[in-house]
Coordinates of C-alpha atoms in Angstrom, one line a residue:
X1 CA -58.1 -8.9 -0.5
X2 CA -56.6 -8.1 3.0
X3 CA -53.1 -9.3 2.1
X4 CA -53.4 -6.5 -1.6
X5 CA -54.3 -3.8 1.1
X6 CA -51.2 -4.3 3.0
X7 CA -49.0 -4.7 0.1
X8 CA -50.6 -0.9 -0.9
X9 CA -50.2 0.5 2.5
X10 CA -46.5 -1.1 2.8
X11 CA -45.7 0.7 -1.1
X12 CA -47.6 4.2 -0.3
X13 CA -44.9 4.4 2.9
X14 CA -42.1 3.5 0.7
X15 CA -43.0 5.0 -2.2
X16 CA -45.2 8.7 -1.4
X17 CA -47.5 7.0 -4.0
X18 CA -49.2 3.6 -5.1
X19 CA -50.7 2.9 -8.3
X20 CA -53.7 0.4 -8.4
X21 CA -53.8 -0.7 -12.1
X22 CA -57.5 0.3 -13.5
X23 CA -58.5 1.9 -10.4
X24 CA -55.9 5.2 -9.6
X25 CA -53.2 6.2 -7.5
X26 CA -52.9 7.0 -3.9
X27 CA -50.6 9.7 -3.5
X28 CA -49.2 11.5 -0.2
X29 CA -49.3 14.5 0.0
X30 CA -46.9 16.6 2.4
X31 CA -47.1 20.1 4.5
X32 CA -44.6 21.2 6.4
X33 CA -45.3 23.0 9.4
X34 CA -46.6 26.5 9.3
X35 CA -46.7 29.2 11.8
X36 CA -49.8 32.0 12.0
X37 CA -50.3 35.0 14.4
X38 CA -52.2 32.6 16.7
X39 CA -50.8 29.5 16.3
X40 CA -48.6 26.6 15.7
X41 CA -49.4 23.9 12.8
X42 CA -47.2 21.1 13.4
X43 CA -46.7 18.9 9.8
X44 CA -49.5 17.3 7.7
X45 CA -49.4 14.3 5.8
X46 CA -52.5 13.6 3.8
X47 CA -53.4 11.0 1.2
X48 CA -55.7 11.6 -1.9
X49 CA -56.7 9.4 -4.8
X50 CA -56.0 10.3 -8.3
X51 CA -58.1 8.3 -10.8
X52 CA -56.1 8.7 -13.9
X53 CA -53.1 7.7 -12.5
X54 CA -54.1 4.0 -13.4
X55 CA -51.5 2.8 -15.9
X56 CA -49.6 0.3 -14.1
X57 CA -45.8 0.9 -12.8
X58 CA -45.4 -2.7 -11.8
X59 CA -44.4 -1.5 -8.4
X60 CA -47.1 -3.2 -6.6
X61 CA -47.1 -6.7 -8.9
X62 CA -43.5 -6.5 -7.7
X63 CA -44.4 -6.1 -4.4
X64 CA -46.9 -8.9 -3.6
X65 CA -44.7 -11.4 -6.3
X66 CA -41.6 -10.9 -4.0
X67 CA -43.5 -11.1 -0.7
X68 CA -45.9 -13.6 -1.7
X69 CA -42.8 -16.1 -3.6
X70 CA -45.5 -16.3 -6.8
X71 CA -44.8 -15.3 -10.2
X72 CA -45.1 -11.6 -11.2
X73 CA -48.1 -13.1 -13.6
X74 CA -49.9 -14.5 -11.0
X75 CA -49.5 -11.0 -8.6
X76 CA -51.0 -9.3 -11.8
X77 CA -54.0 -11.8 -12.0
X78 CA -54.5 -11.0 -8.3
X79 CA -54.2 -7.3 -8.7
X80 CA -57.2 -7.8 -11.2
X81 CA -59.4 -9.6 -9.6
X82 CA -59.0 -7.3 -6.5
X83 CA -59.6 -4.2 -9.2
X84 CA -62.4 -5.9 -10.2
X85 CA -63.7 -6.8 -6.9
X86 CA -63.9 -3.2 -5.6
X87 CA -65.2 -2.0 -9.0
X88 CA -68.3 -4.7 -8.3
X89 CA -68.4 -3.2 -4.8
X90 CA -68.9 0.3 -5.7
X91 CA -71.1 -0.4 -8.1
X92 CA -73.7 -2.3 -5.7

């Protein structure tokens, strides 16, 4: 499970954006700086998590099949069981 989370956080800082197949997208989200009568707001990066963006883009099965040396079948079988790990999770 740790190894899936690092492939996600190593796509979201490439990418802006990470789809999880059957679970949603983690998207960034950027501000640029902004300037009031009192003060200074430097930048603002912030992530949210869309649930219908869950249609796969491959990008992440890509990911963990070329880091991993494993087929981009078996990075799909791992995405699922991860999905369907948390899914169990948030259920309990």
């Amino acid at each position: 499970m740790e190894k899936i989370i690092r492939h996600i956080e190593t796509l979201i800082r490439r990418h802006d954006y990470v789809i999880i197949p059957d679970l949603g997208g983690f998207v960034f989200q950027k501000q640029s700086a902004t300037i009031t009568h009192e003060s200074i707001n430097p930048p603002l990066t912030t992530i949210s998590f869309n649930p219908l963006m869950n249609v796969s883009d491959g990008l992440l099965a890509i990911e963990i099949s070329r880091a991993e040396n494993i087929s981009f079948r078996e990075s799909m079988e791992r995405i699922n069981k991860f999905v369907e790990t948390l899914k169990n999770q948030f259920a309990s």
